[in-house]
PDB file of C-alpha atoms in Angstrom:
ATOM      1  CA  UNK A   1      68.921  86.666  44.012  1.00 43.00           C
ATOM      2  CA  UNK A   2      67.418  84.660  46.857  1.00 51.00           C
ATOM      3  CA  UNK A   3      65.577  81.453  46.085  1.00 54.00           C
ATOM      4  CA  UNK A   4      62.093  81.539  47.646  1.00 59.00           C
ATOM      5  CA  UNK A   5      61.424  78.915  50.311  1.00 70.00           C
ATOM      6  CA  UNK A   6      58.066  77.228  50.692  1.00 73.00           C
ATOM      7  CA  UNK A   7      55.775  78.309  53.492  1.00 85.00           C
ATOM      8  CA  UNK A   8      54.804  74.926  54.880  1.00 89.00           C
ATOM      9  CA  UNK A   9      52.348  74.401  57.708  1.00 95.00           C
ATOM     10  CA  UNK A  10      53.870  73.995  61.164  1.00 97.00           C
ATOM     11  CA  UNK A  11      52.235  72.352  64.170  1.00 97.00           C
ATOM     12  CA  UNK A  12      52.836  72.845  67.885  1.00 97.00           C
ATOM     13  CA  UNK A  13      51.060  71.569  70.969  1.00 96.00           C
ATOM     14  CA  UNK A  14      48.257  74.147  70.690  1.00 98.00           C
ATOM     15  CA  UNK A  15      48.722  75.775  67.296  1.00 98.00           C
ATOM     16  CA  UNK A  16      48.706  75.315  63.564  1.00 98.00           C
ATOM     17  CA  UNK A  17      50.810  77.821  61.667  1.00 98.00           C
ATOM     18  CA  UNK A  18      49.705  77.721  58.057  1.00 97.00           C
ATOM     19  CA  UNK A  19      50.583  79.907  55.080  1.00 95.00           C
ATOM     20  CA  UNK A  20      48.898  83.268  55.544  1.00 94.00           C
ATOM     21  CA  UNK A  21      46.113  84.016  53.046  1.00 94.00           C
ATOM     22  CA  UNK A  22      44.616  87.293  51.886  1.00 93.00           C
ATOM     23  CA  UNK A  23      41.296  86.353  53.531  1.00 94.00           C
ATOM     24  CA  UNK A  24      43.101  86.290  56.911  1.00 96.00           C
ATOM     25  CA  UNK A  25      42.857  90.082  56.712  1.00 95.00           C
ATOM     26  CA  UNK A  26      39.301  89.867  58.061  1.00 96.00           C
ATOM     27  CA  UNK A  27      40.435  88.236  61.311  1.00 97.00           C
ATOM     28  CA  UNK A  28      43.732  90.105  61.609  1.00 96.00           C
ATOM     29  CA  UNK A  29      42.077  93.497  61.158  1.00 96.00           C
ATOM     30  CA  UNK A  30      41.545  93.332  64.946  1.00 95.00           C
ATOM     31  CA  UNK A  31      45.332  93.684  65.286  1.00 95.00           C
ATOM     32  CA  UNK A  32      45.930  96.054  62.376  1.00 95.00           C
ATOM     33  CA  UNK A  33      43.264  98.480  63.653  1.00 96.00           C
ATOM     34  CA  UNK A  34      44.547  98.418  67.263  1.00 94.00           C
ATOM     35  CA  UNK A  35      46.324 101.755  67.757  1.00 92.00           C
ATOM     36  CA  UNK A  36      48.380 100.572  70.746  1.00 90.00           C
ATOM     37  CA  UNK A  37      49.490  97.375  69.008  1.00 89.00           C
ATOM     38  CA  UNK A  38      50.352  99.250  65.794  1.00 90.00           C
ATOM     39  CA  UNK A  39      52.300 101.958  67.623  1.00 90.00           C
ATOM     40  CA  UNK A  40      55.591 100.200  66.926  1.00 89.00           C
ATOM     41  CA  UNK A  41      54.614  98.653  63.585  1.00 87.00           C
ATOM     42  CA  UNK A  42      55.949 100.052  60.337  1.00 82.00           C
ATOM     43  CA  UNK A  43      52.710 101.843  59.537  1.00 86.00           C
ATOM     44  CA  UNK A  44      49.718 103.422  61.263  1.00 92.00           C
ATOM     45  CA  UNK A  45      46.595 101.537  62.373  1.00 94.00           C
ATOM     46  CA  UNK A  46      44.263 100.545  59.563  1.00 95.00           C
ATOM     47  CA  UNK A  47      40.947 102.326  59.214  1.00 96.00           C
ATOM     48  CA  UNK A  48      39.097  99.457  57.537  1.00 95.00           C
ATOM     49  CA  UNK A  49      39.570  95.824  56.577  1.00 95.00           C
ATOM     50  CA  UNK A  50      40.034  96.771  52.902  1.00 95.00           C
ATOM     51  CA  UNK A  51      43.295  98.464  53.893  1.00 93.00           C
ATOM     52  CA  UNK A  52      44.471  95.257  55.611  1.00 94.00           C
ATOM     53  CA  UNK A  53      43.496  93.169  52.573  1.00 93.00           C
ATOM     54  CA  UNK A  54      45.376  95.565  50.281  1.00 91.00           C
ATOM     55  CA  UNK A  55      48.501  95.263  52.437  1.00 88.00           C
ATOM     56  CA  UNK A  56      48.321  91.462  52.297  1.00 88.00           C
ATOM     57  CA  UNK A  57      47.881  91.555  48.502  1.00 85.00           C
ATOM     58  CA  UNK A  58      50.796  93.958  47.990  1.00 81.00           C
ATOM     59  CA  UNK A  59      53.330  92.197  50.238  1.00 69.00           C
ATOM     60  CA  UNK A  60      54.569  89.449  47.978  1.00 69.00           C
ATOM     61  CA  UNK A  61      58.341  89.649  48.450  1.00 74.00           C
ATOM     62  CA  UNK A  62      59.658  86.172  47.506  1.00 76.00           C
ATOM     63  CA  UNK A  63      62.309  86.366  50.248  1.00 81.00           C
ATOM     64  CA  UNK A  64      59.554  86.559  52.928  1.00 89.00           C
ATOM     65  CA  UNK A  65      57.198  83.844  54.155  1.00 93.00           C
ATOM     66  CA  UNK A  66      54.201  84.508  56.394  1.00 94.00           C
ATOM     67  CA  UNK A  67      52.372  82.067  58.614  1.00 97.00           C
ATOM     68  CA  UNK A  68      48.930  82.681  60.089  1.00 97.00           C
ATOM     69  CA  UNK A  69      48.779  81.594  63.732  1.00 98.00           C
ATOM     70  CA  UNK A  70      45.643  79.534  64.382  1.00 98.00           C
ATOM     71  CA  UNK A  71      44.453  77.511  67.346  1.00 98.00           C
ATOM     72  CA  UNK A  72      44.076  73.784  66.690  1.00 98.00           C
ATOM     73  CA  UNK A  73      40.494  73.091  65.699  1.00 97.00           C
ATOM     74  CA  UNK A  74      39.849  76.697  64.594  1.00 97.00           C
ATOM     75  CA  UNK A  75      41.276  77.966  61.298  1.00 97.00           C
ATOM     76  CA  UNK A  76      40.726  81.637  62.233  1.00 98.00           C
ATOM     77  CA  UNK A  77      43.967  83.640  62.185  1.00 98.00           C
ATOM     78  CA  UNK A  78      44.815  85.138  65.589  1.00 98.00           C
ATOM     79  CA  UNK A  79      48.229  86.423  64.601  1.00 97.00           C
ATOM     80  CA  UNK A  80      51.096  85.906  62.232  1.00 97.00           C
ATOM     81  CA  UNK A  81      54.796  85.211  62.093  1.00 97.00           C
ATOM     82  CA  UNK A  82      56.907  86.199  59.105  1.00 95.00           C
ATOM     83  CA  UNK A  83      60.454  85.252  58.166  1.00 96.00           C
ATOM     84  CA  UNK A  84      62.568  86.906  55.513  1.00 93.00           C
ATOM     85  CA  UNK A  85      65.776  85.396  54.264  1.00 93.00           C
ATOM     86  CA  UNK A  86      68.424  88.131  54.184  1.00 91.00           C
ATOM     87  CA  UNK A  87      71.392  86.027  53.064  1.00 89.00           C
ATOM     88  CA  UNK A  88      70.575  82.749  51.359  1.00 87.00           C
ATOM     89  CA  UNK A  89      71.361  79.751  53.507  1.00 85.00           C
ATOM     90  CA  UNK A  90      72.670  81.920  56.327  1.00 94.00           C
ATOM     91  CA  UNK A  91      70.540  84.645  57.916  1.00 96.00           C
ATOM     92  CA  UNK A  92      66.815  85.335  58.317  1.00 96.00           C
ATOM     93  CA  UNK A  93      64.823  88.112  59.962  1.00 96.00           C
ATOM     94  CA  UNK A  94      61.601  87.405  61.855  1.00 97.00           C
ATOM     95  CA  UNK A  95      58.588  89.495  62.758  1.00 96.00           C
ATOM     96  CA  UNK A  96      55.342  88.674  64.531  1.00 97.00           C
ATOM     97  CA  UNK A  97      51.973  90.011  65.583  1.00 95.00           C
ATOM     98  CA  UNK A  98      49.222  88.618  67.803  1.00 96.00           C
ATOM     99  CA  UNK A  99      45.667  89.879  68.261  1.00 96.00           C
ATOM    100  CA  UNK A 100      45.447  91.461  71.729  1.00 94.00           C
ATOM    101  CA  UNK A 101      42.756  89.039  72.948  1.00 95.00           C
ATOM    102  CA  UNK A 102      45.389  86.271  72.835  1.00 96.00           C
ATOM    103  CA  UNK A 103      48.220  88.059  74.652  1.00 94.00           C
ATOM    104  CA  UNK A 104      49.686  86.628  77.848  1.00 94.00           C
ATOM    105  CA  UNK A 105      49.090  82.928  77.208  1.00 96.00           C
ATOM    106  CA  UNK A 106      52.415  82.005  75.613  1.00 97.00           C
ATOM    107  CA  UNK A 107      50.985  81.761  72.091  1.00 98.00           C
ATOM    108  CA  UNK A 108      53.482  84.201  70.567  1.00 97.00           C
ATOM    109  CA  UNK A 109      56.380  82.337  72.153  1.00 97.00           C
ATOM    110  CA  UNK A 110      55.054  78.989  70.916  1.00 98.00           C
ATOM    111  CA  UNK A 111      54.477  80.285  67.378  1.00 98.00           C
ATOM    112  CA  UNK A 112      57.782  82.134  67.040  1.00 98.00           C
ATOM    113  CA  UNK A 113      59.630  79.097  68.443  1.00 98.00           C
ATOM    114  CA  UNK A 114      58.092  76.890  65.752  1.00 98.00           C
ATOM    115  CA  UNK A 115      59.254  79.256  63.013  1.00 97.00           C
ATOM    116  CA  UNK A 116      62.734  79.478  64.517  1.00 98.00           C
ATOM    117  CA  UNK A 117      62.889  75.657  64.626  1.00 97.00           C
ATOM    118  CA  UNK A 118      61.940  75.598  60.938  1.00 96.00           C
ATOM    119  CA  UNK A 119      64.482  78.253  59.944  1.00 96.00           C
ATOM    120  CA  UNK A 120      67.325  76.480  61.697  1.00 96.00           C
ATOM    121  CA  UNK A 121      66.221  73.076  60.343  1.00 95.00           C
ATOM    122  CA  UNK A 122      66.545  74.578  56.855  1.00 94.00           C
ATOM    123  CA  UNK A 123      70.197  75.348  57.580  1.00 94.00           C
ATOM    124  CA  UNK A 124      70.139  79.016  58.535  1.00 95.00           C
ATOM    125  CA  UNK A 125      72.847  79.891  61.066  1.00 97.00           C
ATOM    126  CA  UNK A 126      71.373  83.134  62.447  1.00 98.00           C
ATOM    127  CA  UNK A 127      67.957  84.692  63.045  1.00 98.00           C
ATOM    128  CA  UNK A 128      67.475  88.324  63.983  1.00 98.00           C
ATOM    129  CA  UNK A 129      64.640  90.679  64.882  1.00 98.00           C
ATOM    130  CA  UNK A 130      64.440  94.441  64.502  1.00 96.00           C
ATOM    131  CA  UNK A 131      62.186  96.133  67.058  1.00 95.00           C
ATOM    132  CA  UNK A 132      61.495  99.545  68.520  1.00 95.00           C
ATOM    133  CA  UNK A 133      63.461 100.203  71.732  1.00 96.00           C
ATOM    134  CA  UNK A 134      60.228 101.176  73.519  1.00 94.00           C
ATOM    135  CA  UNK A 135      58.363  97.997  72.525  1.00 94.00           C
ATOM    136  CA  UNK A 136      58.836  96.274  75.892  1.00 95.00           C
ATOM    137  CA  UNK A 137      56.573  93.249  75.190  1.00 94.00           C
ATOM    138  CA  UNK A 138      58.419  92.404  71.980  1.00 95.00           C
ATOM    139  CA  UNK A 139      61.822  92.836  73.585  1.00 97.00           C
ATOM    140  CA  UNK A 140      60.754  90.621  76.517  1.00 97.00           C
ATOM    141  CA  UNK A 141      59.582  87.875  74.145  1.00 97.00           C
ATOM    142  CA  UNK A 142      62.869  87.937  72.250  1.00 97.00           C
ATOM    143  CA  UNK A 143      64.864  87.766  75.485  1.00 97.00           C
ATOM    144  CA  UNK A 144      62.739  84.849  76.783  1.00 96.00           C
ATOM    145  CA  UNK A 145      63.526  83.043  73.533  1.00 97.00           C
ATOM    146  CA  UNK A 146      67.260  83.542  74.091  1.00 97.00           C
ATOM    147  CA  UNK A 147      67.891  86.368  71.641  1.00 97.00           C
ATOM    148  CA  UNK A 148      70.794  88.663  72.501  1.00 98.00           C
ATOM    149  CA  UNK A 149      70.652  92.450  72.141  1.00 98.00           C
ATOM    150  CA  UNK A 150      73.262  93.185  69.484  1.00 97.00           C
ATOM    151  CA  UNK A 151      72.922  96.878  68.851  1.00 97.00           C
ATOM    152  CA  UNK A 152      70.934 100.035  68.389  1.00 96.00           C
ATOM    153  CA  UNK A 153      70.488 101.828  65.070  1.00 92.00           C
ATOM    154  CA  UNK A 154      69.802 105.496  65.750  1.00 95.00           C
ATOM    155  CA  UNK A 155      67.100 107.187  63.665  1.00 84.00           C
ATOM    156  CA  UNK A 156      66.661 104.025  61.597  1.00 87.00           C
ATOM    157  CA  UNK A 157      62.961 104.354  60.723  1.00 86.00           C
ATOM    158  CA  UNK A 158      60.709 107.235  59.682  1.00 85.00           C
ATOM    159  CA  UNK A 159      57.316 106.021  60.948  1.00 84.00           C
ATOM    160  CA  UNK A 160      53.808 107.264  61.625  1.00 86.00           C
ATOM    161  CA  UNK A 161      54.974 108.195  65.164  1.00 82.00           C
ATOM    162  CA  UNK A 162      58.118 109.958  63.975  1.00 85.00           C
ATOM    163  CA  UNK A 163      61.756 109.046  63.519  1.00 91.00           C
ATOM    164  CA  UNK A 164      62.553 105.962  65.598  1.00 91.00           C
ATOM    165  CA  UNK A 165      65.620 104.067  66.684  1.00 92.00           C
ATOM    166  CA  UNK A 166      65.766 100.335  66.162  1.00 94.00           C
ATOM    167  CA  UNK A 167      67.260  97.640  68.364  1.00 97.00           C
ATOM    168  CA  UNK A 168      68.559  94.439  66.824  1.00 98.00           C
ATOM    169  CA  UNK A 169      68.334  91.103  68.601  1.00 98.00           C
ATOM    170  CA  UNK A 170      70.105  88.024  67.266  1.00 98.00           C
ATOM    171  CA  UNK A 171      70.052  84.292  67.890  1.00 98.00           C
ATOM    172  CA  UNK A 172      72.521  81.726  66.566  1.00 97.00           C
ATOM    173  CA  UNK A 173      71.576  78.166  65.631  1.00 97.00           C
ATOM    174  CA  UNK A 174      74.039  76.729  68.191  1.00 95.00           C
ATOM    175  CA  UNK A 175      72.552  78.894  70.968  1.00 95.00           C
ATOM    176  CA  UNK A 176      69.046  77.701  70.077  1.00 96.00           C
ATOM    177  CA  UNK A 177      70.146  74.055  70.026  1.00 92.00           C
ATOM    178  CA  UNK A 178      71.883  74.382  73.402  1.00 89.00           C
ATOM    179  CA  UNK A 179      68.826  76.017  74.974  1.00 85.00           C
ATOM    180  CA  UNK A 180      66.797  72.819  74.527  1.00 68.00           C
ATOM    181  CA  UNK A 181      63.751  74.695  73.191  1.00 65.00           C
TER     182      UNK A 181
END
């Protein structure tokens, strides 16, 4: 059994990443109700904020930590980054989401980088991400961060848009350290 790790607040030049709260559902409903953004998510767009709140209440896997992305000086969640430890002390998976109004300004890269720094500082040796092959923005972010495409899992997910393949990107602690990020 994996030992849960604490979700501690992280700070970057422009952001505070704090533990995600159930009341962040109100702000993040803008993302969860966005049909284009949710196309490659694990479930369909949400119809109302109560559905988002219910998802936040029900996702309490001790192996996963979630950070709300906030701008310094404004505690309103504009996105989130999550990390799940897959093998204790060795490997974690990451996922992320950003409200569309904040796309294109480097916020996702800054937030995900902070979480990767934290994961590697805790001793993990590898971080990976699982994304849809057609999710070009997510794939581009991972590649900008130095992740390497490791493989494709055919028919991996049964989703609201049908059966989907999955592509796996990985990053090793030594690669991250050598990149100077």
